[in-house]
Amino acid sequence: MRAALALLKRDVALAFREGGAIGTALGFYLVVVAITPLGLGPDLNLLSRIAPGMLWVALLLAALLSADRIFHNDYEDGALDVLITGKLPLPLVAAIKSLAHWLTTGVPLALLAPLLGLLLNLPAQASPHLVLAMLFGTPAVSFVAAIGASLTLGLKRSGLLLALLVLPLYVPVLIFGVATASAAIAGPASPWPPFLMLCALSLASMVLAPLAAAAALRTALR
Amino acid sequence: MPSLANPTRFLDLAGRAIPWLTALTVVLFGAGLYLAFFVAPPDYQQGDTVRIMFVHVPAAWLALFGYMLIAAASLGTLIWRHPLADVAAKAAAPIGATFTFIALVTGSLWGKPMWGTYWVWDARLTSMLVLFLLYLGLIALWQAIEEPGRAGRAAAILALVGAINIPIIKFSVDWWNTLHQPASVVRLGGPTIDPSMLAPLVVMALAFTLLFVLLHLIAMRAEILRRRVRAMQLTQVEQAALVEA
């Protein structure tokens, strides 16, 4: 347990101290959201209708861009070999590193979303629902991203490949995430059923994804 | 199965089966296309466009079948390290992707006269598109990793993760009330499709299945031979290096 906590602390500290790891993802998020109205025209009604979807898509892209951070640095400097031969079970290592990615990427991105929602004329009453959906949906994003990151470890052009592998797996998260916010905006359906589906997706991927990621890590490092 | 684990035995068997399979496939396609175009009646509402079904439905079935084959072979790769399982999975991916593409294209050509649009974002269409993307991801992963052993295991893990999509595709038309019609052939309580259309559909489905198996055998054979050539080239390079030293 202490080893697990130490690993979590180390990963979070590394993310904060490594130059601009979190800031870059937030900056990317801001840029994607900012260029959308330039492409679509400044029609506020249209923007407020597509705001939840745009915010979610931008969040997924921003989270994906930082996903190779989950294992890549430890792979380069050999720390991953130490972790594999260490006492912690490998799925637990993968789970902790995914959790660290969620804490340093998913949570900040979700908290930034209502601010960016102002740029897209997101209706104010939907903001809490959107943040809540993002906070509870991004664990699935981080844990599934860890599968992609472990599969593409040490490959050339791993960033593009990672996106191609992982984005199709995000479709359910995207659908239920947007459905939560859209129901809060337009009604009459309750926003809670899609929200609960989102929580279920997160819980399931927190249990299953580390197993797949650990198997992929063993494949990459043998 | 254990006797098939030997690639040489497999090459031998496949080499003998391929001519027979080719002949059978051609005959079944001849019969199926004849039934589909000249015997099956036009639909009372859709007219002759209903004949698209005889290509669309088998292609969609085989698209799902291809992915299930890859998922099963992936289990073989990861659990039993069956030497042919990863060859089977790799060979099936481009074929499955092509059948998915055929199902999507014929579906959208059928959608234009019937629904008035080439594409709608309903659950069945979306999940088939995701299946197509999963196939592309698998193929890309195989191409990105040079070492065949690692590529096979990595792709197997990805294939099993993506297998979650298969039940979603199958039941999407029952879970969500969508524009795409619900299942009418393989369903509890028997098919609701008329026998005059069911018979050509079954023949076409058989023909498509045989085509898949045939292409798969050919692709597997090519993959095994490709690996042998690679191994021979590697030994040649090694020997040349030894002579130099």
Short mmCIF file of C-alpha atoms in Angstrom, two decimals:
data_model
loop_
_atom_site.label_atom_id
_atom_site.label_comp_id
_atom_site.label_asym_id
_atom_site.label_seq_id
_atom_site.Cartn_x
_atom_site.Cartn_y
_atom_site.Cartn_z
CA MET A 1 0.00 0.00 0.00
CA ARG A 2 2.81 2.39 0.92
CA ALA A 3 4.65 1.52 -2.28
CA ALA A 4 1.48 2.22 -4.28
CA LEU A 5 1.01 5.61 -2.60
CA ALA A 6 4.66 6.47 -3.14
CA LEU A 7 4.35 5.66 -6.84
CA LEU A 8 1.21 7.81 -7.12
CA LYS A 9 2.95 10.73 -5.37
CA ARG A 10 5.99 10.36 -7.58
CA ASP A 11 3.97 10.36 -10.79
CA VAL A 12 1.89 13.37 -9.76
CA ALA A 13 5.01 15.25 -8.64
CA LEU A 14 6.75 14.43 -11.94
CA ALA A 15 3.77 15.70 -13.91
CA PHE A 16 3.80 18.98 -11.99
CA ARG A 17 7.56 19.54 -12.12
CA GLU A 18 8.22 18.37 -15.66
CA GLY A 19 8.11 21.55 -17.71
CA GLY A 20 4.58 22.34 -18.80
CA ALA A 21 3.15 18.82 -18.83
CA ILE A 22 -0.19 19.98 -17.45
CA GLY A 23 -0.06 23.48 -18.89
CA THR A 24 0.41 22.15 -22.42
CA ALA A 25 -2.73 20.01 -22.25
CA LEU A 26 -4.75 22.94 -20.87
CA GLY A 27 -3.33 25.25 -23.53
CA PHE A 28 -4.21 22.76 -26.27
CA TYR A 29 -7.73 22.52 -24.86
CA LEU A 30 -8.07 26.32 -24.95
CA VAL A 31 -6.76 26.56 -28.53
CA VAL A 32 -9.08 23.86 -29.92
CA VAL A 33 -12.12 25.44 -28.26
CA ALA A 34 -11.03 28.92 -29.38
CA ILE A 35 -10.66 28.08 -33.07
CA THR A 36 -14.04 26.32 -33.26
CA PRO A 37 -16.16 29.50 -33.43
CA LEU A 38 -13.75 30.85 -36.05
CA GLY A 39 -14.54 27.83 -38.21
CA LEU A 40 -18.28 27.79 -37.57
CA GLY A 41 -19.03 31.49 -37.48
CA PRO A 42 -20.01 33.42 -34.36
CA ASP A 43 -23.69 32.38 -34.27
CA LEU A 44 -24.32 32.14 -30.51
CA ASN A 45 -27.37 29.86 -30.82
CA LEU A 46 -25.46 27.35 -32.91
CA LEU A 47 -22.48 27.52 -30.55
CA SER A 48 -24.58 26.91 -27.45
CA ARG A 49 -26.13 23.86 -29.11
CA ILE A 50 -22.80 22.25 -29.98
CA ALA A 51 -20.92 23.46 -26.88
CA PRO A 52 -21.13 20.19 -24.85
CA GLY A 53 -19.99 18.10 -27.81
CA MET A 54 -17.16 20.45 -28.74
CA LEU A 55 -15.91 20.63 -25.15
CA TRP A 56 -15.96 16.84 -24.88
CA VAL A 57 -14.16 16.28 -28.19
CA ALA A 58 -11.51 18.86 -27.31
CA LEU A 59 -11.09 17.25 -23.90
CA LEU A 60 -10.58 13.80 -25.45
CA LEU A 61 -7.96 15.16 -27.85
CA ALA A 62 -6.13 17.04 -25.10
CA ALA A 63 -6.13 13.97 -22.86
CA LEU A 64 -4.87 11.79 -25.74
CA LEU A 65 -2.00 14.16 -26.50
CA SER A 66 -0.67 13.75 -23.00
CA ALA A 67 -1.38 10.00 -22.85
CA ASP A 68 2.05 8.86 -24.03
CA ARG A 69 3.38 10.50 -20.84
CA ILE A 70 1.81 7.67 -18.80
CA PHE A 71 4.58 5.18 -19.57
CA HIS A 72 6.95 6.77 -22.05
CA ASN A 73 9.41 8.57 -19.75
CA ASP A 74 9.69 5.57 -17.43
CA TYR A 75 10.28 3.38 -20.46
CA GLU A 76 13.08 5.64 -21.71
CA ASP A 77 14.95 5.94 -18.42
CA GLY A 78 14.51 2.32 -17.33
CA ALA A 79 12.21 2.97 -14.37
CA LEU A 80 9.59 0.76 -16.00
CA ASP A 81 11.94 -2.26 -15.88
CA VAL A 82 12.38 -1.66 -12.17
CA LEU A 83 8.62 -1.44 -11.69
CA ILE A 84 8.03 -4.67 -13.63
CA THR A 85 10.56 -6.61 -11.56
CA GLY A 86 9.39 -4.95 -8.32
CA LYS A 87 6.93 -6.18 -5.73
CA LEU A 88 3.87 -4.26 -6.92
CA PRO A 89 1.71 -6.33 -9.29
CA LEU A 90 1.98 -4.90 -12.79
CA PRO A 91 -1.79 -4.26 -13.24
CA LEU A 92 -1.66 -2.21 -10.03
CA VAL A 93 1.29 -0.22 -11.39
CA ALA A 94 -0.67 0.45 -14.59
CA ALA A 95 -3.74 1.46 -12.55
CA ILE A 96 -1.76 3.87 -10.37
CA LYS A 97 -0.08 5.48 -13.36
CA SER A 98 -3.48 5.86 -15.06
CA LEU A 99 -4.86 7.38 -11.87
CA ALA A 100 -1.96 9.85 -11.79
CA HIS A 101 -2.76 10.76 -15.40
CA TRP A 102 -6.40 11.35 -14.44
CA LEU A 103 -5.41 13.55 -11.47
CA THR A 104 -3.03 15.65 -13.57
CA THR A 105 -4.99 15.77 -16.84
CA GLY A 106 -8.63 14.71 -16.52
CA VAL A 107 -9.39 16.74 -13.40
CA PRO A 108 -7.77 20.04 -14.55
CA LEU A 109 -9.36 19.73 -18.00
CA ALA A 110 -12.78 19.08 -16.46
CA LEU A 111 -12.43 22.05 -14.12
CA LEU A 112 -11.41 24.32 -16.99
CA ALA A 113 -14.44 23.27 -19.08
CA PRO A 114 -17.06 25.73 -17.65
CA LEU A 115 -14.66 28.61 -18.29
CA LEU A 116 -14.23 27.53 -21.90
CA GLY A 117 -17.99 26.99 -22.00
CA LEU A 118 -18.34 30.78 -21.75
CA LEU A 119 -16.51 31.07 -25.08
CA LEU A 120 -19.04 28.71 -26.66
CA ASN A 121 -22.10 30.26 -24.98
CA LEU A 122 -22.77 27.11 -22.95
CA PRO A 123 -26.05 27.65 -21.03
CA ALA A 124 -25.19 28.36 -17.39
CA GLN A 125 -27.57 25.76 -15.96
CA ALA A 126 -25.69 23.00 -17.84
CA SER A 127 -22.23 23.90 -16.52
CA PRO A 128 -22.44 21.91 -13.26
CA HIS A 129 -23.74 18.85 -15.14
CA LEU A 130 -20.96 19.13 -17.70
CA VAL A 131 -18.23 19.39 -15.04
CA LEU A 132 -19.72 16.52 -13.07
CA ALA A 133 -19.97 14.34 -16.19
CA MET A 134 -16.38 15.17 -17.11
CA LEU A 135 -15.05 14.50 -13.61
CA PHE A 136 -16.74 11.10 -13.51
CA GLY A 137 -16.14 10.25 -17.16
CA THR A 138 -12.46 11.15 -17.46
CA PRO A 139 -11.29 8.14 -15.39
CA ALA A 140 -12.45 6.00 -18.32
CA VAL A 141 -10.53 8.32 -20.66
CA SER A 142 -7.27 8.02 -18.69
CA PHE A 143 -7.50 4.28 -18.04
CA VAL A 144 -8.31 3.42 -21.67
CA ALA A 145 -5.57 5.80 -22.84
CA ALA A 146 -3.15 3.73 -20.74
CA ILE A 147 -3.97 0.68 -22.90
CA GLY A 148 -3.09 2.64 -26.03
CA ALA A 149 0.03 4.09 -24.42
CA SER A 150 1.30 0.66 -23.41
CA LEU A 151 0.54 -0.86 -26.83
CA THR A 152 2.45 1.87 -28.68
CA LEU A 153 5.37 2.04 -26.24
CA GLY A 154 8.63 2.79 -28.03
CA LEU A 155 7.15 2.80 -31.54
CA LYS A 156 7.77 5.36 -34.22
CA ARG A 157 4.90 7.83 -34.78
CA SER A 158 3.33 6.48 -31.61
CA GLY A 159 1.22 9.63 -31.08
CA LEU A 160 -0.82 9.26 -34.26
CA LEU A 161 -1.15 5.51 -33.82
CA LEU A 162 -2.31 6.01 -30.23
CA ALA A 163 -5.10 8.31 -31.43
CA LEU A 164 -6.18 5.84 -34.12
CA LEU A 165 -6.28 2.96 -31.63
CA VAL A 166 -7.96 4.72 -28.73
CA LEU A 167 -10.43 7.24 -30.20
CA PRO A 168 -12.88 4.54 -31.43
CA LEU A 169 -12.94 3.18 -27.88
CA TYR A 170 -13.99 6.60 -26.59
CA VAL A 171 -17.27 6.62 -28.52
CA PRO A 172 -19.45 5.42 -25.58
CA VAL A 173 -17.83 7.93 -23.18
CA LEU A 174 -18.43 10.72 -25.67
CA ILE A 175 -22.06 9.72 -26.31
CA PHE A 176 -23.08 9.46 -22.66
CA GLY A 177 -20.97 12.46 -21.63
CA VAL A 178 -22.62 14.73 -24.19
CA ALA A 179 -26.04 13.22 -23.46
CA THR A 180 -25.72 14.23 -19.79
CA ALA A 181 -25.02 17.87 -20.61
CA SER A 182 -27.53 18.02 -23.48
CA ALA A 183 -30.32 16.66 -21.29
CA ALA A 184 -29.51 19.35 -18.72
CA ILE A 185 -29.79 22.04 -21.41
CA ALA A 186 -32.80 20.94 -23.41
CA GLY A 187 -34.71 18.51 -21.21
CA PRO A 188 -37.22 16.90 -20.96
CA ALA A 189 -35.22 13.73 -20.27
CA SER A 190 -33.38 13.52 -16.97
CA PRO A 191 -29.59 13.94 -17.23
CA TRP A 192 -28.98 11.23 -14.63
CA PRO A 193 -29.40 7.97 -16.63
CA PRO A 194 -26.60 8.85 -19.10
CA PHE A 195 -24.55 10.13 -16.16
CA LEU A 196 -24.88 6.78 -14.40
CA MET A 197 -23.89 4.98 -17.61
CA LEU A 198 -20.81 7.19 -17.70
CA CYS A 199 -19.95 6.24 -14.11
CA ALA A 200 -20.40 2.56 -15.04
CA LEU A 201 -18.03 2.98 -18.00
CA SER A 202 -15.45 4.58 -15.72
CA LEU A 203 -15.74 1.88 -13.08
CA ALA A 204 -15.53 -0.93 -15.64
CA SER A 205 -12.49 0.55 -17.34
CA MET A 206 -10.78 1.16 -13.99
CA VAL A 207 -11.04 -2.57 -13.31
CA LEU A 208 -10.41 -4.02 -16.78
CA ALA A 209 -8.08 -1.56 -18.54
CA PRO A 210 -5.10 -2.03 -16.16
CA LEU A 211 -5.13 -5.78 -16.93
CA ALA A 212 -4.90 -5.10 -20.66
CA ALA A 213 -2.28 -2.38 -20.14
CA ALA A 214 -0.17 -4.70 -17.96
CA ALA A 215 -0.30 -7.45 -20.58
CA ALA A 216 0.74 -4.94 -23.25
CA LEU A 217 3.62 -3.66 -21.08
CA ARG A 218 4.94 -7.22 -20.68
CA THR A 219 4.76 -7.61 -24.47
CA ALA A 220 6.64 -4.36 -25.04
CA LEU A 221 9.42 -5.08 -22.55
CA ARG A 222 10.30 -8.72 -23.05
CA MET B 1 -6.33 -28.73 -34.05
CA PRO B 2 -2.91 -29.83 -32.72
CA SER B 3 -1.98 -31.32 -36.08
CA LEU B 4 -2.86 -27.98 -37.69
CA ALA B 5 -0.44 -26.20 -35.37
CA ASN B 6 2.40 -27.27 -37.61
CA PRO B 7 2.68 -24.55 -40.30
CA THR B 8 4.01 -27.04 -42.86
CA ARG B 9 1.00 -29.35 -42.36
CA PHE B 10 -1.24 -26.31 -42.60
CA LEU B 11 0.37 -25.12 -45.84
CA ASP B 12 -0.08 -28.58 -47.30
CA LEU B 13 -3.75 -28.84 -46.28
CA ALA B 14 -4.55 -25.30 -47.37
CA GLY B 15 -2.86 -25.88 -50.72
CA ARG B 16 -5.07 -28.90 -51.33
CA ALA B 17 -8.28 -27.21 -50.10
CA ILE B 18 -7.95 -23.94 -52.03
CA PRO B 19 -8.81 -25.23 -55.57
CA TRP B 20 -11.92 -27.05 -54.28
CA LEU B 21 -13.02 -24.06 -52.25
CA THR B 22 -12.53 -21.78 -55.24
CA ALA B 23 -14.75 -23.96 -57.42
CA LEU B 24 -17.44 -24.22 -54.73
CA THR B 25 -17.38 -20.45 -54.12
CA VAL B 26 -17.79 -19.69 -57.83
CA VAL B 27 -20.71 -22.13 -58.13
CA LEU B 28 -22.46 -20.75 -55.04
CA PHE B 29 -21.98 -17.14 -56.18
CA GLY B 30 -23.39 -18.07 -59.60
CA ALA B 31 -26.44 -19.69 -58.02
CA GLY B 32 -26.85 -16.96 -55.40
CA LEU B 33 -26.60 -14.07 -57.85
CA TYR B 34 -29.02 -15.80 -60.25
CA LEU B 35 -31.53 -16.33 -57.43
CA ALA B 36 -31.05 -12.78 -56.18
CA PHE B 37 -31.49 -11.09 -59.54
CA PHE B 38 -33.99 -13.30 -61.40
CA VAL B 39 -35.87 -15.51 -58.96
CA ALA B 40 -36.41 -13.39 -55.84
CA PRO B 41 -39.46 -11.14 -56.24
CA PRO B 42 -39.16 -7.35 -56.02
CA ASP B 43 -40.35 -5.96 -52.69
CA TYR B 44 -43.90 -4.59 -52.70
CA GLN B 45 -42.65 -1.27 -51.29
CA GLN B 46 -38.98 -1.07 -52.19
CA GLY B 47 -39.16 -2.55 -55.69
CA ASP B 48 -35.88 -3.76 -57.12
CA THR B 49 -33.67 -1.88 -54.64
CA VAL B 50 -34.37 -4.65 -52.15
CA ARG B 51 -31.86 -6.76 -54.09
CA ILE B 52 -29.07 -4.70 -52.47
CA MET B 53 -29.91 -6.73 -49.37
CA PHE B 54 -28.42 -9.89 -50.92
CA VAL B 55 -24.99 -8.24 -50.86
CA HIS B 56 -25.41 -5.93 -47.90
CA VAL B 57 -26.62 -8.41 -45.27
CA PRO B 58 -24.04 -11.18 -45.92
CA ALA B 59 -21.22 -8.60 -46.02
CA ALA B 60 -22.33 -7.20 -42.66
CA TRP B 61 -22.54 -10.70 -41.14
CA LEU B 62 -19.06 -11.52 -42.38
CA ALA B 63 -17.74 -8.21 -41.05
CA LEU B 64 -18.83 -9.29 -37.55
CA PHE B 65 -17.68 -12.86 -38.15
CA GLY B 66 -14.23 -11.60 -39.14
CA TYR B 67 -13.84 -9.67 -35.92
CA MET B 68 -15.05 -12.60 -33.82
CA LEU B 69 -12.53 -14.79 -35.63
CA ILE B 70 -9.78 -12.30 -34.77
CA ALA B 71 -10.92 -12.16 -31.13
CA ALA B 72 -10.95 -15.98 -30.86
CA ALA B 73 -7.53 -16.20 -32.51
CA SER B 74 -6.28 -13.53 -30.10
CA LEU B 75 -7.24 -15.77 -27.19
CA GLY B 76 -5.25 -18.50 -28.93
CA THR B 77 -2.25 -16.18 -29.22
CA LEU B 78 -2.32 -14.95 -25.63
CA ILE B 79 -3.34 -18.11 -23.77
CA TRP B 80 -2.08 -21.08 -25.75
CA ARG B 81 0.60 -19.35 -27.86
CA HIS B 82 -0.79 -21.27 -30.81
CA PRO B 83 1.73 -20.66 -33.60
CA LEU B 84 -0.93 -20.15 -36.26
CA ALA B 85 -3.36 -18.08 -34.17
CA ASP B 86 -1.57 -14.81 -34.72
CA VAL B 87 -1.16 -15.57 -38.44
CA ALA B 88 -4.91 -16.24 -38.61
CA ALA B 89 -5.73 -12.98 -36.82
CA LYS B 90 -3.39 -10.90 -38.96
CA ALA B 91 -4.68 -12.42 -42.20
CA ALA B 92 -8.32 -11.87 -41.22
CA ALA B 93 -8.02 -8.15 -40.43
CA PRO B 94 -7.83 -6.68 -43.97
CA ILE B 95 -10.51 -9.12 -45.20
CA GLY B 96 -12.84 -8.20 -42.35
CA ALA B 97 -12.16 -4.50 -42.95
CA THR B 98 -13.08 -4.93 -46.62
CA PHE B 99 -16.36 -6.69 -45.80
CA THR B 100 -17.17 -3.93 -43.30
CA PHE B 101 -16.47 -1.36 -45.99
CA ILE B 102 -18.72 -3.22 -48.47
CA ALA B 103 -21.51 -3.35 -45.86
CA LEU B 104 -21.16 0.39 -45.20
CA VAL B 105 -21.08 1.34 -48.90
CA THR B 106 -23.98 -0.89 -49.99
CA GLY B 107 -25.93 0.23 -46.94
CA SER B 108 -25.49 3.85 -47.83
CA LEU B 109 -26.40 3.21 -51.48
CA TRP B 110 -29.53 1.48 -50.21
CA GLY B 111 -30.22 4.28 -47.73
CA LYS B 112 -30.34 6.98 -50.40
CA PRO B 113 -33.51 5.72 -52.20
CA MET B 114 -35.17 4.30 -49.06
CA TRP B 115 -34.36 6.77 -46.26
CA GLY B 116 -33.54 9.72 -48.51
CA THR B 117 -29.98 10.05 -47.25
CA TYR B 118 -26.67 8.25 -47.68
CA TRP B 119 -25.84 8.39 -44.00
CA VAL B 120 -27.62 8.82 -40.69
CA TRP B 121 -25.96 8.68 -37.30
CA ASP B 122 -28.10 5.88 -35.96
CA ALA B 123 -26.77 3.26 -33.58
CA ARG B 124 -26.23 0.45 -36.11
CA LEU B 125 -24.43 2.63 -38.65
CA THR B 126 -22.29 4.30 -36.01
CA SER B 127 -21.25 1.02 -34.40
CA MET B 128 -20.39 -0.48 -37.82
CA LEU B 129 -18.25 2.58 -38.52
CA VAL B 130 -16.52 2.05 -35.17
CA LEU B 131 -15.92 -1.57 -36.19
CA PHE B 132 -14.28 -0.34 -39.39
CA LEU B 133 -12.06 2.00 -37.36
CA LEU B 134 -11.14 -0.86 -35.01
CA TYR B 135 -10.07 -2.93 -38.02
CA LEU B 136 -7.96 -0.02 -39.28
CA GLY B 137 -6.37 0.39 -35.84
CA LEU B 138 -5.47 -3.31 -35.75
CA ILE B 139 -3.92 -3.17 -39.21
CA ALA B 140 -1.98 -0.02 -38.29
CA LEU B 141 -0.67 -1.63 -35.10
CA TRP B 142 0.51 -4.70 -37.02
CA GLN B 143 2.34 -2.47 -39.48
CA ALA B 144 3.88 -0.25 -36.81
CA ILE B 145 5.58 -3.05 -34.85
CA GLU B 146 8.36 -4.72 -36.78
CA GLU B 147 8.95 -7.77 -34.61
CA PRO B 148 6.15 -10.27 -35.55
CA GLY B 149 5.93 -11.82 -32.07
CA ARG B 150 5.37 -8.53 -30.28
CA ALA B 151 3.06 -7.26 -33.03
CA GLY B 152 0.90 -10.38 -32.72
CA ARG B 153 0.53 -10.15 -28.95
CA ALA B 154 -0.07 -6.37 -28.95
CA ALA B 155 -2.73 -6.70 -31.65
CA ALA B 156 -4.32 -9.59 -29.73
CA ILE B 157 -4.72 -7.40 -26.64
CA LEU B 158 -6.21 -4.59 -28.71
CA ALA B 159 -8.56 -7.00 -30.51
CA LEU B 160 -9.92 -8.33 -27.21
CA VAL B 161 -10.45 -4.79 -25.87
CA GLY B 162 -12.31 -3.85 -29.06
CA ALA B 163 -14.44 -7.01 -28.94
CA ILE B 164 -16.77 -5.13 -26.56
CA ASN B 165 -18.15 -3.44 -29.67
CA ILE B 166 -19.46 -6.69 -31.21
CA PRO B 167 -22.50 -7.24 -28.92
CA ILE B 168 -23.19 -3.49 -29.15
CA ILE B 169 -23.45 -3.75 -32.96
CA LYS B 170 -25.59 -6.88 -32.86
CA PHE B 171 -28.11 -5.55 -30.37
CA SER B 172 -27.94 -1.85 -31.27
CA VAL B 173 -31.09 -2.14 -33.38
CA ASP B 174 -32.97 -3.77 -30.50
CA TRP B 175 -31.71 -1.54 -27.67
CA TRP B 176 -32.19 1.77 -29.44
CA ASN B 177 -35.18 2.46 -31.61
CA THR B 178 -33.37 3.45 -34.79
CA LEU B 179 -33.91 4.01 -38.49
CA HIS B 180 -32.10 0.78 -39.35
CA GLN B 181 -34.59 -2.08 -39.24
CA PRO B 182 -34.36 -4.65 -36.42
CA ALA B 183 -33.13 -8.21 -36.97
CA SER B 184 -35.41 -10.20 -39.28
CA VAL B 185 -33.44 -13.39 -40.01
CA VAL B 186 -31.56 -14.54 -36.92
CA ARG B 187 -34.03 -13.85 -34.15
CA LEU B 188 -36.07 -15.61 -31.47
CA GLY B 189 -39.34 -16.92 -32.89
CA GLY B 190 -38.00 -17.54 -36.40
CA PRO B 191 -37.29 -15.24 -39.34
CA THR B 192 -39.87 -12.64 -40.33
CA ILE B 193 -38.50 -12.35 -43.85
CA ASP B 194 -40.49 -14.04 -46.63
CA PRO B 195 -39.20 -17.50 -47.71
CA SER B 196 -38.93 -16.34 -51.35
CA MET B 197 -36.31 -13.83 -50.24
CA LEU B 198 -34.81 -15.91 -47.46
CA ALA B 199 -33.61 -18.69 -49.78
CA PRO B 200 -31.47 -16.44 -52.04
CA LEU B 201 -30.19 -14.65 -48.94
CA VAL B 202 -29.05 -17.93 -47.38
CA VAL B 203 -27.30 -19.00 -50.60
CA MET B 204 -25.58 -15.63 -50.87
CA ALA B 205 -24.58 -15.80 -47.19
CA LEU B 206 -23.04 -19.23 -47.79
CA ALA B 207 -21.21 -17.91 -50.86
CA PHE B 208 -19.86 -14.93 -48.91
CA THR B 209 -18.77 -17.18 -46.04
CA LEU B 210 -16.90 -19.48 -48.43
CA LEU B 211 -15.31 -16.44 -50.07
CA PHE B 212 -14.16 -15.24 -46.65
CA VAL B 213 -12.71 -18.66 -45.75
CA LEU B 214 -11.02 -18.92 -49.15
CA LEU B 215 -9.45 -15.45 -48.96
CA HIS B 216 -8.46 -16.13 -45.38
CA LEU B 217 -6.67 -19.37 -46.27
CA ILE B 218 -4.82 -17.65 -49.12
CA ALA B 219 -3.84 -14.73 -46.88
CA MET B 220 -2.68 -17.05 -44.10
CA ARG B 221 -0.57 -19.02 -46.55
CA ALA B 222 0.98 -15.80 -47.87
CA GLU B 223 1.71 -14.63 -44.32
CA ILE B 224 3.42 -17.90 -43.35
CA LEU B 225 5.56 -17.78 -46.49
CA ARG B 226 6.34 -14.10 -45.87
CA ARG B 227 7.61 -14.96 -42.40
CA ARG B 228 9.76 -17.77 -43.79
CA VAL B 229 11.30 -15.43 -46.36
CA ARG B 230 11.99 -12.95 -43.58
CA ALA B 231 13.63 -15.64 -41.43
CA MET B 232 15.74 -16.83 -44.37
CA GLN B 233 16.86 -13.29 -45.17
CA LEU B 234 17.82 -12.77 -41.53
CA THR B 235 19.98 -15.95 -41.49
CA GLN B 236 21.59 -14.93 -44.78
CA VAL B 237 22.50 -11.54 -43.36
CA GLU B 238 23.88 -13.18 -40.23
CA GLN B 239 25.99 -15.60 -42.23
CA ALA B 240 27.28 -12.82 -44.43
CA ALA B 241 28.24 -10.89 -41.30
CA LEU B 242 30.05 -13.96 -39.93
CA VAL B 243 32.01 -14.38 -43.17
CA GLU B 244 33.00 -10.72 -43.09
CA ALA B 245 34.23 -11.09 -39.51
#
